[in-house]
Structure formats: C-alpha cells, structure tokens
CSV table of C-alpha atoms in Angstrom, one decimal:
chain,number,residue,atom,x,y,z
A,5,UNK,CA,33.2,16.0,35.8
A,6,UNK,CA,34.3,16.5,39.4
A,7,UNK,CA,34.1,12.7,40.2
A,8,UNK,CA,34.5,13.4,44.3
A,9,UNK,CA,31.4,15.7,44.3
A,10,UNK,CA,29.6,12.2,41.9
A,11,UNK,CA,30.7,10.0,44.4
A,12,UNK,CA,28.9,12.1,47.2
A,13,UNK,CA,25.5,12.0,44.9
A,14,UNK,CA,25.7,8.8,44.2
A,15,UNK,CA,26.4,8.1,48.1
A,16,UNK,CA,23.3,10.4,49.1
A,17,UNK,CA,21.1,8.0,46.5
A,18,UNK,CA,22.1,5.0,48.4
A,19,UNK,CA,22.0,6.8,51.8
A,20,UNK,CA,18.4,8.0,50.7
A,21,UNK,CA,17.6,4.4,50.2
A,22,UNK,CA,16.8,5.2,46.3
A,23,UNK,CA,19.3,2.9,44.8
A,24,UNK,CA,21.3,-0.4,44.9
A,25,UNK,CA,25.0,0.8,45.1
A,26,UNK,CA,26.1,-1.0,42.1
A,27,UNK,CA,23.6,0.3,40.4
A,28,UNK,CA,23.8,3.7,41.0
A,29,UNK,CA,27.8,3.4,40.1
A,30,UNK,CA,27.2,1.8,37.0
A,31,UNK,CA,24.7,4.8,36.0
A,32,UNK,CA,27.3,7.7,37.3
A,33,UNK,CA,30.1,5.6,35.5
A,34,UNK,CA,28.6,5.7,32.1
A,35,UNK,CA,30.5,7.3,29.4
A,36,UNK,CA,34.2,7.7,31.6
A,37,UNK,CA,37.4,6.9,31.1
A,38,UNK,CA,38.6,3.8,32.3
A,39,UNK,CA,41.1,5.6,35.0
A,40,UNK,CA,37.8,7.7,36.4
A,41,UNK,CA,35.5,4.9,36.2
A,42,UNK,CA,38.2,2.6,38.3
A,43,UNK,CA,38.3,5.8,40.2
A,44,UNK,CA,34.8,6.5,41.3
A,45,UNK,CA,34.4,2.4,42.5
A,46,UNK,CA,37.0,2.4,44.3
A,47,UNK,CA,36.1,5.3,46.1
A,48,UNK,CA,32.5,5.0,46.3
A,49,UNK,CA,32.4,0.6,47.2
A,50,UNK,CA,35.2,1.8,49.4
A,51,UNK,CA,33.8,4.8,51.5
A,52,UNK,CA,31.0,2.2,51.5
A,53,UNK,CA,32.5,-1.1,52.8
A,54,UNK,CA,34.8,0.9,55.5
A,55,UNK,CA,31.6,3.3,57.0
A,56,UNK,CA,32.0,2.1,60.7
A,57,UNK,CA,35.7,2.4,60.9
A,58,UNK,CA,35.6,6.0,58.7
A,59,UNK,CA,32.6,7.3,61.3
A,60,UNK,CA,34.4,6.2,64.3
A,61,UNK,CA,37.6,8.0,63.1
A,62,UNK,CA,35.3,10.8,62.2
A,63,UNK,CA,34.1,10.9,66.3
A,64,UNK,CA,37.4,10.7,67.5
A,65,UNK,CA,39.0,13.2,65.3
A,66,UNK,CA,36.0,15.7,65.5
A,67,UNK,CA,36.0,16.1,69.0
A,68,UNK,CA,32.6,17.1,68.8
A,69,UNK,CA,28.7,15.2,67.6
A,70,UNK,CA,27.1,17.9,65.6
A,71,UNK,CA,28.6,16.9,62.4
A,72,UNK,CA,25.8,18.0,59.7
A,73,UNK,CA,24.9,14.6,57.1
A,74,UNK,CA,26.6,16.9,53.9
A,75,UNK,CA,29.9,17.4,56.3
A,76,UNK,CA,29.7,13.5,57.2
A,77,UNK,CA,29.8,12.2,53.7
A,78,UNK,CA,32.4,14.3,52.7
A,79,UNK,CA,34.7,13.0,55.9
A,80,UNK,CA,33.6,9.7,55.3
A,81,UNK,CA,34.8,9.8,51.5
A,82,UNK,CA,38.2,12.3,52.2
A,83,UNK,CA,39.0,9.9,55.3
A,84,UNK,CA,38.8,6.8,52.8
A,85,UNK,CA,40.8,8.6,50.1
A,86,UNK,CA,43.8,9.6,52.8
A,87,UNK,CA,43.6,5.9,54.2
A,88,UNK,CA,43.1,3.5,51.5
A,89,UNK,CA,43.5,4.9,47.8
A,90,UNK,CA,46.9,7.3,48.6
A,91,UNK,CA,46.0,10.3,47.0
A,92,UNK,CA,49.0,12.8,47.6
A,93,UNK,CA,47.7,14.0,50.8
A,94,UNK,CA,47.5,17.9,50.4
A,95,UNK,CA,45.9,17.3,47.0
A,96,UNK,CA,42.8,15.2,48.8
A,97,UNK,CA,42.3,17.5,51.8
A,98,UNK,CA,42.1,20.9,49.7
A,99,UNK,CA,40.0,18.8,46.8
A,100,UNK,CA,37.6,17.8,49.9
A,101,UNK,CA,37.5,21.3,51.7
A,102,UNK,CA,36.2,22.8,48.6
A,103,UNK,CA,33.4,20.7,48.3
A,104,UNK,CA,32.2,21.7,51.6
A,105,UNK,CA,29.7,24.5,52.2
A,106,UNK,CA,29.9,27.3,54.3
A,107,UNK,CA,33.0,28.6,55.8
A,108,UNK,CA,33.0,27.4,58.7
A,109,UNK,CA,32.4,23.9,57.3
A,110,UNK,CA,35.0,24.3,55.5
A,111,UNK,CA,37.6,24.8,58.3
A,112,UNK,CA,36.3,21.9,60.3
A,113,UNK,CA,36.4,19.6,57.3
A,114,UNK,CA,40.3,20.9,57.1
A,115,UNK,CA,40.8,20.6,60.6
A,116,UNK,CA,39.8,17.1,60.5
A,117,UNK,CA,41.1,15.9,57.6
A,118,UNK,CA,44.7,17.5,58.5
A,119,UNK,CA,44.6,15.5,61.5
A,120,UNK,CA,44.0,12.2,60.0
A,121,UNK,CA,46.6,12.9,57.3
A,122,UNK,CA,49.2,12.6,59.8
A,123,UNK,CA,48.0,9.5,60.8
A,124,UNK,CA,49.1,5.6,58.9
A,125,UNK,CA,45.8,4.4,59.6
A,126,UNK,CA,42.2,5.1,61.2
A,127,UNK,CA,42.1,4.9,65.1
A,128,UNK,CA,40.4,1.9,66.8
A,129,UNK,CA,39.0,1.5,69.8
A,130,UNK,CA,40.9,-0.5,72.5
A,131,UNK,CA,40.8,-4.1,72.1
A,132,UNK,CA,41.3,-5.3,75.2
A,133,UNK,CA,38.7,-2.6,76.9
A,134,UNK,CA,36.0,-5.1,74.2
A,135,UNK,CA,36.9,-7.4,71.7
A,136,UNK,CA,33.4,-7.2,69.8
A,137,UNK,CA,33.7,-3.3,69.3
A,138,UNK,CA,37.2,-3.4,68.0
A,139,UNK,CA,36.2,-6.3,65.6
A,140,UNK,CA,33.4,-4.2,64.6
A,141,UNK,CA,34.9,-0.7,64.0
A,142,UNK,CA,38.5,-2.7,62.4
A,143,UNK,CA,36.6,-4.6,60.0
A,144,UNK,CA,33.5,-1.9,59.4
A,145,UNK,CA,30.7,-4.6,60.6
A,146,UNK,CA,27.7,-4.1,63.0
A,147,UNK,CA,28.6,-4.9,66.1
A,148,UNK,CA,25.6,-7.0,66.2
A,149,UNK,CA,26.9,-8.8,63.3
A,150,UNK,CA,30.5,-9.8,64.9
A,151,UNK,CA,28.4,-11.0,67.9
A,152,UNK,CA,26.5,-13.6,65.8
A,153,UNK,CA,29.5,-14.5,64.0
A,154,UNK,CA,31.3,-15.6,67.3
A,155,UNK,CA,28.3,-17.7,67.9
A,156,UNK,CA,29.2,-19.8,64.8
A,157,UNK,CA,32.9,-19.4,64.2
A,158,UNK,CA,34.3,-18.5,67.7
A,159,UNK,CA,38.0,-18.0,67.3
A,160,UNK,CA,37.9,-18.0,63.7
A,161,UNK,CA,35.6,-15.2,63.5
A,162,UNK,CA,38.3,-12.7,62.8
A,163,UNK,CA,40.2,-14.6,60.3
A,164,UNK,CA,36.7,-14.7,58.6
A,165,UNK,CA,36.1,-11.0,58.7
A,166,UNK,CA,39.6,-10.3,57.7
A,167,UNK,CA,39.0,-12.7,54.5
A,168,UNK,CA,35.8,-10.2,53.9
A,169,UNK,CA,38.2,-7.0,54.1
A,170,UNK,CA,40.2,-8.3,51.6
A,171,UNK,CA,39.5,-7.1,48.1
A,172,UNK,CA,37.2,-9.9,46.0
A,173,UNK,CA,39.0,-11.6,43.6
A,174,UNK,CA,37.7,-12.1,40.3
A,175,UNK,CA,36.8,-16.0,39.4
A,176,UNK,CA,35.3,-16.8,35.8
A,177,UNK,CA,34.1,-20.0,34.7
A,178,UNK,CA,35.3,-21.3,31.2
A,179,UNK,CA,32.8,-22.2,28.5
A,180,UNK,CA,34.1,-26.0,27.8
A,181,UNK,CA,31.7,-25.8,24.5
A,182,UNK,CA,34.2,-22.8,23.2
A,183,UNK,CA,37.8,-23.2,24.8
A,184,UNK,CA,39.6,-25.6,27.5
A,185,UNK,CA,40.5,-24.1,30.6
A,186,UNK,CA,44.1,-24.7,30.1
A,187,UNK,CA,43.5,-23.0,26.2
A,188,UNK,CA,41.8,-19.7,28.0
A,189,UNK,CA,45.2,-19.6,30.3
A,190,UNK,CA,47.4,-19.1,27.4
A,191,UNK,CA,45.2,-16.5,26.0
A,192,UNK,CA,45.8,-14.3,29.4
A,193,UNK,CA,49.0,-15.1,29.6
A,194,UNK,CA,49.2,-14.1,26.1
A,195,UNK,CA,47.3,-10.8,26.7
A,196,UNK,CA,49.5,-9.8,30.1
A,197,UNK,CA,46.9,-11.3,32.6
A,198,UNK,CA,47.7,-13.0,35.1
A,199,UNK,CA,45.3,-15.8,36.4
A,200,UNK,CA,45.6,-19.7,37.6
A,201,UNK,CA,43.2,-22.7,37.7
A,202,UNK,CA,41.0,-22.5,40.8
A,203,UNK,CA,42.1,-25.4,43.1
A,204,UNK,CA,38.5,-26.9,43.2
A,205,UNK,CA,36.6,-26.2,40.4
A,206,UNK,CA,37.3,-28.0,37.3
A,207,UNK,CA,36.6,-25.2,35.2
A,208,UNK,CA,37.6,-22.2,37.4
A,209,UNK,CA,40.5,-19.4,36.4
A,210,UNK,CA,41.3,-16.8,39.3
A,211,UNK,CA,42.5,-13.4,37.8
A,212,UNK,CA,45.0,-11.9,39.9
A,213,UNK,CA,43.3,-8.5,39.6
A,214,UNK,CA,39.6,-7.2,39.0
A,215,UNK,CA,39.0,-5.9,35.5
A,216,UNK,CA,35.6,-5.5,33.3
A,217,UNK,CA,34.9,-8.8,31.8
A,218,UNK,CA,34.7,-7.4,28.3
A,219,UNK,CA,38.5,-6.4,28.6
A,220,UNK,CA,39.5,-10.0,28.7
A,221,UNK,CA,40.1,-12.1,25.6
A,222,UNK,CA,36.8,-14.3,24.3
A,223,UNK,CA,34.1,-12.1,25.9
A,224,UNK,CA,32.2,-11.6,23.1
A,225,UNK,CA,32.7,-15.0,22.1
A,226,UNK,CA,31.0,-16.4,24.7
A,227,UNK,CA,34.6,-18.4,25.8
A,228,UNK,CA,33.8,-17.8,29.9
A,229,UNK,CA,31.1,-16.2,32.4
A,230,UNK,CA,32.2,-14.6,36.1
A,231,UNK,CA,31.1,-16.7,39.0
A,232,UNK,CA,32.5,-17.7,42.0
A,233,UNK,CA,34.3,-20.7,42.6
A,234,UNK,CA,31.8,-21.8,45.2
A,235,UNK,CA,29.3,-21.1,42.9
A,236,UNK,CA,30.6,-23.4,40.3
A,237,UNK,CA,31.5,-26.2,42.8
A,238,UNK,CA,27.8,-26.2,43.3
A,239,UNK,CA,27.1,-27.2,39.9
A,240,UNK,CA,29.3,-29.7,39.8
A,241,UNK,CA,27.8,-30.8,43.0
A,242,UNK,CA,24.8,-30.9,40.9
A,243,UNK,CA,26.2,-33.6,38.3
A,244,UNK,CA,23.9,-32.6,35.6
A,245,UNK,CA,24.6,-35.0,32.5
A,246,UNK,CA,23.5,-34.8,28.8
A,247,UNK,CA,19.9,-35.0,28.0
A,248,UNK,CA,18.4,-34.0,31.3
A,249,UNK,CA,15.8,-31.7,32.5
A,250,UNK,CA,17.1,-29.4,35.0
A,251,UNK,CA,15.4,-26.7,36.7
A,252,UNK,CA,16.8,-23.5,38.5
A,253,UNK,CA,14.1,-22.1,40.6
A,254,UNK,CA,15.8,-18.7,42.0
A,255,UNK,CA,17.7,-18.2,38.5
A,256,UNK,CA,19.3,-14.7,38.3
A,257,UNK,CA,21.6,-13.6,36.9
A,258,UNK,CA,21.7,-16.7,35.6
A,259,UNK,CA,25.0,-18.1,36.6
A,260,UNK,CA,24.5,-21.8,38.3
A,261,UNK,CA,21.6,-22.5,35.0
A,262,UNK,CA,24.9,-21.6,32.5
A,263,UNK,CA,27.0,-24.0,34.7
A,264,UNK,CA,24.1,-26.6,34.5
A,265,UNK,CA,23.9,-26.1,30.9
A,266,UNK,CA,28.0,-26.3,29.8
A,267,UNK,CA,28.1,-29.6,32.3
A,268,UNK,CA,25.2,-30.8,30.1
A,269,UNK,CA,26.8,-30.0,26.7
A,270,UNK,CA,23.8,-28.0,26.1
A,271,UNK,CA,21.6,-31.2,25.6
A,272,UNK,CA,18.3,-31.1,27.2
A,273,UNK,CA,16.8,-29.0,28.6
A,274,UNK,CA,17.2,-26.0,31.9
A,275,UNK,CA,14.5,-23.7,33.0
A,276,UNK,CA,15.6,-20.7,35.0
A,277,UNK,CA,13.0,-19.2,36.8
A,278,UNK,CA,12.9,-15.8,38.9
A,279,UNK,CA,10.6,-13.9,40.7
A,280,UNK,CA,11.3,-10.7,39.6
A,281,UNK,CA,10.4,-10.8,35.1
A,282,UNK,CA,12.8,-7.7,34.9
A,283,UNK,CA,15.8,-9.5,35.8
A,284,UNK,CA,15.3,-12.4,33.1
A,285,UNK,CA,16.9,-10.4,30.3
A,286,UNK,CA,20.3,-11.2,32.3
A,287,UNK,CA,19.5,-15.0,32.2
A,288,UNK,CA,18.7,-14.6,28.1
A,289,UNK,CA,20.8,-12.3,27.0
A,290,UNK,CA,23.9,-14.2,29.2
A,291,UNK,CA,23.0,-17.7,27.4
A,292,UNK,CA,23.1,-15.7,23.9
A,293,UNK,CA,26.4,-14.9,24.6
A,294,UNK,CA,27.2,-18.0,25.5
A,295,UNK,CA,26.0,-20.0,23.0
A,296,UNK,CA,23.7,-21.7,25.1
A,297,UNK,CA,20.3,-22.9,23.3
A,298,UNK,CA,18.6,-25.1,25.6
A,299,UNK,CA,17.8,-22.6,28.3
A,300,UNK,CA,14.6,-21.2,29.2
A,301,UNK,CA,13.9,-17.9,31.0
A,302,UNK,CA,10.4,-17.3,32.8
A,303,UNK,CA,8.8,-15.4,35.7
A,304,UNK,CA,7.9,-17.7,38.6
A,305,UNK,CA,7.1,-17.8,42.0
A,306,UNK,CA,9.5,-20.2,44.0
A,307,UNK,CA,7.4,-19.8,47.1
A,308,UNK,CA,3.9,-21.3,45.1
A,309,UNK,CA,3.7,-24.4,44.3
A,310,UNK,CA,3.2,-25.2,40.2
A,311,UNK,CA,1.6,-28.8,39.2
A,312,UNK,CA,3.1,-28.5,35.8
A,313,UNK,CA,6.4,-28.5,37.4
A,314,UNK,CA,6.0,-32.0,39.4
A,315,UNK,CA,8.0,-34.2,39.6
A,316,UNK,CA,9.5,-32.8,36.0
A,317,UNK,CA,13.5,-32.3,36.6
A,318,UNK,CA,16.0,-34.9,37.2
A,319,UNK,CA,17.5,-32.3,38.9
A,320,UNK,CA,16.5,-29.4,40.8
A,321,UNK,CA,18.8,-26.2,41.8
A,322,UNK,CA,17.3,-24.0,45.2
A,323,UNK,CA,19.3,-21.0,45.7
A,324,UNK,CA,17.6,-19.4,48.2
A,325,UNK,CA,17.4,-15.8,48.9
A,326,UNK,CA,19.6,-15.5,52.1
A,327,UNK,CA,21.5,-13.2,54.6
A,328,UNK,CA,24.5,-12.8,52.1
A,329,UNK,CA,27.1,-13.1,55.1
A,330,UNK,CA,29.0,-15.3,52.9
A,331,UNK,CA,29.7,-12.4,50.4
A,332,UNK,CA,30.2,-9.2,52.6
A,333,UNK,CA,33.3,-8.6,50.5
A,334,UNK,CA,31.5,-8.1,47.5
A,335,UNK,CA,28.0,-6.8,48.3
A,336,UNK,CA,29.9,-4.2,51.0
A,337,UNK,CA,26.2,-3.1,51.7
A,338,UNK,CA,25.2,-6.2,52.5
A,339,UNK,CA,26.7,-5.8,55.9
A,340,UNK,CA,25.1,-3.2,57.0
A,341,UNK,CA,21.5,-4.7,56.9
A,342,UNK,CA,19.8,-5.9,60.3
A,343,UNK,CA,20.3,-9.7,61.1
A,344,UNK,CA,16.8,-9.9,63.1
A,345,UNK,CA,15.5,-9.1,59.6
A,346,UNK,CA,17.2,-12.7,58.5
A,347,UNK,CA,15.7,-14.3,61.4
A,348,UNK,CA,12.4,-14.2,59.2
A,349,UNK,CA,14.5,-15.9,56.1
A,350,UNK,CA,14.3,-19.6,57.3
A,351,UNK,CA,10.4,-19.8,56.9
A,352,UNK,CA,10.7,-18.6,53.4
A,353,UNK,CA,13.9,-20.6,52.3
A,354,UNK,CA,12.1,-23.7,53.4
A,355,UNK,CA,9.2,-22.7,51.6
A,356,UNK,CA,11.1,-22.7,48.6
A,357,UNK,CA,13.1,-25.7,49.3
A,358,UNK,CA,9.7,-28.0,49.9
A,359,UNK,CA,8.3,-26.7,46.5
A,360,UNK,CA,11.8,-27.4,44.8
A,361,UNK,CA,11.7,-31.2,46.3
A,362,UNK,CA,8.1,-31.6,44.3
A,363,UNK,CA,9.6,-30.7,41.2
A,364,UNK,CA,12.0,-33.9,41.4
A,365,UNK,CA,11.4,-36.7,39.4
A,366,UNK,CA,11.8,-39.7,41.8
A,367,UNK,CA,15.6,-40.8,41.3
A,368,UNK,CA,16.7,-37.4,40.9
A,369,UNK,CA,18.8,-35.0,42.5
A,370,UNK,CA,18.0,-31.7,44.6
A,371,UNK,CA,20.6,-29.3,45.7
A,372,UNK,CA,20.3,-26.4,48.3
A,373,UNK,CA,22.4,-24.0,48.6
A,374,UNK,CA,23.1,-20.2,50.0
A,375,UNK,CA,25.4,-17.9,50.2
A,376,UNK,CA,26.0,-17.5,54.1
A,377,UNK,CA,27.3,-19.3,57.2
A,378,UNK,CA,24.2,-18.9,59.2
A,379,UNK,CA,23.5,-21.9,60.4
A,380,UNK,CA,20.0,-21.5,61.1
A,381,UNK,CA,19.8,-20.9,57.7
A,382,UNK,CA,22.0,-23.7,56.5
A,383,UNK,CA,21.5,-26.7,58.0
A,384,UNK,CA,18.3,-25.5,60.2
A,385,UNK,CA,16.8,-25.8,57.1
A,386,UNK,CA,18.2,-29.0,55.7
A,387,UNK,CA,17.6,-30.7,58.9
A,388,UNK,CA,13.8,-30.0,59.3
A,389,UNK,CA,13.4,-30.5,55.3
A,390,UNK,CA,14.9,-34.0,55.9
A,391,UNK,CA,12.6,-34.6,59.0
A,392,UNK,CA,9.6,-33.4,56.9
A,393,UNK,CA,10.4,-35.1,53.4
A,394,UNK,CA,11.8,-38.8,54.2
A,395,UNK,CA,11.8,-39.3,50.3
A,396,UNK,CA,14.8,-37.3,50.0
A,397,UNK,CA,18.1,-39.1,51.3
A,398,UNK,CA,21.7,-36.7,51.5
A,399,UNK,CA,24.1,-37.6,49.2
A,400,UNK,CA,27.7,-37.2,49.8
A,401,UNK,CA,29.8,-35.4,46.9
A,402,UNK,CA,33.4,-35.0,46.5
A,403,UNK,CA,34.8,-31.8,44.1
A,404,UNK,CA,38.6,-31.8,44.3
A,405,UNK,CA,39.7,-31.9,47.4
A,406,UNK,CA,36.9,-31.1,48.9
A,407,UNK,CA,34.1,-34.0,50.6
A,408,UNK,CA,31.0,-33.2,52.3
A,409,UNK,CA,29.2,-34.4,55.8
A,410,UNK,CA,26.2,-36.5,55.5
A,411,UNK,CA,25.3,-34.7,52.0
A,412,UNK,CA,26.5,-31.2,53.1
A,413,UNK,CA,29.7,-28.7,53.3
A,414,UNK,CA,30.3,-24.8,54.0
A,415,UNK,CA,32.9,-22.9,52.2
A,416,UNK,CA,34.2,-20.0,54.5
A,417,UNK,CA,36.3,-16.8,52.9
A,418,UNK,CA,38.8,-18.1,55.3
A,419,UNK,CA,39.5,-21.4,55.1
A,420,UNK,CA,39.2,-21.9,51.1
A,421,UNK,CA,39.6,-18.7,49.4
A,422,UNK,CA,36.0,-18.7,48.5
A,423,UNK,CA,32.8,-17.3,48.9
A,424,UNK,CA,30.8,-18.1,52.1
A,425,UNK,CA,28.4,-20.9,50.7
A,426,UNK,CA,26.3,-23.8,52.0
A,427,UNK,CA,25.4,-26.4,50.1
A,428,UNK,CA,23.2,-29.5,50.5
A,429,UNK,CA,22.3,-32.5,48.1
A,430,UNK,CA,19.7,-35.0,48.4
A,431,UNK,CA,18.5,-37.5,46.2
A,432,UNK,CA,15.3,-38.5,45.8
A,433,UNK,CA,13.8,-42.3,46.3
A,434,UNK,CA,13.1,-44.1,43.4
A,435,UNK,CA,9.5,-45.5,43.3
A,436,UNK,CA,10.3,-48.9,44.1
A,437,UNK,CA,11.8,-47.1,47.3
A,438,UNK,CA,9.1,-44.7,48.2
C-alpha cells in the first residue's frame, strides 16, 4: 500500500465533507502494521492540525495562486512531512513528485518542495506588521478564532494556543474495582512505560507517550479507561457515593457515567443517555469491559423534557455539546469550524441544562460542564440558569489542589496541563428549603 497516496484519499474524504477524520483514519488504518498505522496518523492528524501554516508556506513558496486542489493536498501533506515528521528529505520530495499528475505538476510540486527542504521551518508572516495573523498562521488557527481568544485570555492567549500545538498526552483513568492506581504504575513500569499519577485526579496516570490502549497491560481486563484528567476531576466534582441514582444526559462515549460508576462501587444505579442510539454500543460495550453492571444505555433527547425522569437522580451530569476550544489539540478539525456557528450553542446548552435541573431530586447535586473557554458558553449559561432556577444554589468543590469560585472553575491547556473544561455545580434545595 502506498500510504502517502491513502493519506491524500482519506484527506479528500474529509475535505469533501464525507467523513469525521478519525474515522476515516481508523477505516484506511485497518489491517497495517503498527509502524504504517503510527505512520498514516501522524501524517494525516498532522497535515490536518498545521493546514493554515502548510497553505501559507504553500503561497509564499509558490509564487503564484493557481495551485489546482490535487497539487494543494499533496503540498499540504509533503510540506508537513519535510517540517514535522523528518523524512530524509530527498526521499519525501521524489515520493511526493510522483504522486502528482501531469508533468508540469510535477515540476512545480518539485520546485516547491526543494525550496522548503532548505528551510528549518515554515515561513510566517511578520509579527510585528499584525500579531493576530502571525498567531493564526504559527499555530494553524482561524484568524477569527485567535481574535476571540484575546477577548477572553488577552496576554495568555498564545501560551494557550501553544499548549493546543503541543502533541495530546495520553491520560487513563484506573478502574479502583480491578487495580490501585499505584498497582497499575508498577505494571507500566514493569512493561517499559513510562507514566505518573496526574497531579489532580485521584485516579489519573499520564503516559509519557501516545499508544493504542489495547497495547497496555489490563486492557482487556477492564483495569483502566482513557479520559482526560479534566474529565475525571469532573466526576469527582460530582461526588457520586454508593447506592445512588445518577444520570448522564449527553452520555457518549461513555466516559464521565464509567467515572460515576467506579466512584459508586458500582452500587446503584447510572443511566447514560445520548441522542444519537448508534453511539450507545460505546457506552455498553465500554462498561462490559469494565465490569460495570449497573449502567444503563438509552436513546434520549436532552433538549425534551421526560416526566419519568423528574426529580429521579441524586445527581445529574450535563455535558453539553459545545465549541470544543478546550480540545483543539486533539480534535485538530475542530479548529477549523466557524465560531458564529457557536454563537447559536448557548440557547441549546441551556436548554439542556434546565431539563437536567428537573431531573434532580431535591437535595441533590447537578453539574455542568464543557469542554471550552467560551465564556458565553461557560458561565453565560450558569449565570442565567441561576437567575432562572433559584432552587439550585453553587457549590464550592475542592479536587487536589484545585478550588473553585462561587461553585465554578476553568481548566486551561496552559495553566494545568489539561483539557480546556468548565465546570459548574449546584445543589439543589431540599423541600423544607424550597
């Protein structure tokens, strides 16, 4: 298989619109070896996450705008290669040229790509001609992207982009019902892998390098599952205890309902819900693994309201579809989609979030939470659901080191070595309160 002329497929399918990129890499992976399979990712993700700074190196290299789509992609992909993966250079430009069509597409993919390999790096605009552009084309984000993210972070806003650039790092959550944290350490270390405890979570072990999960020791056995540490500091935000009811309205894959579920010793009861039946299978066949009985999988609606759902859990978990800005260095797609588009997401998230607060028992606890800075999607929301709902009072947590405001705390990339995440708790009034 020529895996450079796959990754150009598989980049046409997402191009095209046809396909999620990690789902269209998981189908043209199937069946390699684990060198071409690390391979194509790291190409494809790559070419991918870097798009703005590979096209602007593509204009000012070219000399020319006339670039046909088929020559484009294969510049986009060859430039990545020379810059990022170091391919022996001469190898990668003559590997690329053939690929191209015609011959004189050919000589102005070589003339292109012989210029950039004597290059150490992609050109950039000037940053003192304008700031936002050479954030933009440095760090491969919209440029209307960087301008909203100086509105919230202002002079931290390139640390925070930087944080994105960095390759994700891979965070599983131990299974306390199977192994102790400080058990599934020695079994890496045992194995050559090298990981640490997360400094937050209780549960959390860091790997210091990204490999499939069912290469490490105890997958099959149900000993860990991969989630963010932000992610798992939200369910211990959420406290769940022993014989509860616990309800997870925007389920999948699942991840949050199997930290609900190991916090509750797998007593009681959690209903994962999602909107999309396909996806369920994730949630099920994940809490299989795990050993996790008292979870329930079901299609559901978030944004209608059920009776048979009120006032049922003692806790609730609403994890609302959002702008993803908090996980651009995993979802590398993610930062090419239009923020006026996530300008609409505030009406739905507190949609979901007043239909979440009925399913509380009084007493019990509800948590928000996304995965983005936005504030207008963060504590917008929070505020006007706590002007609309005076039954539901913020509650202050504390997870390691970390303490929240008046019942609510981001995590930035930046500042904690986490995903970008927002979360909120309330509690509801008890009826002698109400």
């Amino acid at each position: 298989m020529n895996l450079r002329l796959t990754a150009l497929r598989v980049l046409a399918r997402w191009e095209a619109g046809d396909a999620y990129i990690n789902l269209a890499i998981g189908r043209a992976a199937e069946g390699l070896p684990d060198a071409d399979r690390r391979y194509l990712t790291a190409l494809v993700y790559g070419t991918v996450e870097k798009k703005l700074t590979l096209d602007y190196a593509i204009g000012t290299l070219a000399h020319r705008s006339d670039v046909s789509p088929a020559a484009k992609s294969i510049l986009e992909c060859g430039l990545y290669e020379l810059f990022y993966l170091h391919t022996p250079r001469h190898a990668a430009v003559n590997a690329w040229v053939e690929l191209a069509g015609s011959r004189g597409e050919k000589s102005f993919v070589n003339g292109v790509l012989r210029a950039a390999s004597a290059l150490d790096a992609p050109p950039l605009p000037p940053r003192e001609k304008n700031e936002a552009r050479y954030l933009s084309v440095c760090y491969s984000v919209p440029l209307t992207t960087v301008k909203r993210l100086v509105t919230i972070l202002g002079a931290e806003t390139e640390d925070f982009l930087r944080a994105t650039a960095l390759p994700p790092r891979m965070t599983l959550r131990v299974n306390p019902l199977k192994i102790s944290r400080e058990e599934y350490l020695a079994h890496l270390t045992a194995t050559g892998i090298a990981a640490a405890a997360t400094p937050y979570a209780p549960a959390g072990v860091r790997l210091a390098r990204t490999c499939p999960p069912r290469d490490l020791p105890g997958f099959a056995e149900g000993w860990f599952f991969v989630q963010d540490e932000a992610s798992q500091i939200a369910t211990e935000v959420l406290g769940a205890e022993p014989g509860e009811t616990v309800i997870d309205l925007c389920a999948c894959p699942g991840g949050k309902s199997f930290g609900a579920a190991v916090r509750m010793e797998n007593r009681g009861r959690v209903l994962s819900f999602d909107l999309h039946a396909s996806k369920l299978s994730l949630i099920e066949s994940g809490a299989a693994r795990l050993g996790l009985t008292c979870i329930t999988a079901a299609e559901h609606d978030a944004t209608v309201p059920d009776p048979a759902l009120s006032a049922l859990a003692d806790r609730v978990i609403c994890d609302v579809p959002c702008s993803g800005l908090g996980v651009l260095s995993k979802k590398p797609d993610l930062r090419y989609k239009d923020l006026r588009a996530a300008d609409e997401l505030p009406a739905l998230q507190s949609a979901i979030l007043a239909n979440a607060a009925d399913c509380v028992k009084p007493g019990g606890v509800l948590l928000y939470s996304t995965c983005t800075v936005n504030p207008a999607e963060n504590e917008a929301v929070t505020d006007a659901f706590r002007a609309a709902r005076p039954d539901f009072t913020p509650e202050d947590f504390t997870v390691g080191a970390l303490a929240s405001e008046a019942g609510r705390l981001t995590l930035f990339p930046h500042r904690h070595g986490t995903d970008g995440f927002y979360l909120a708790k309330f509690r509801r009034c008890g009826k002698e309160e109400a």
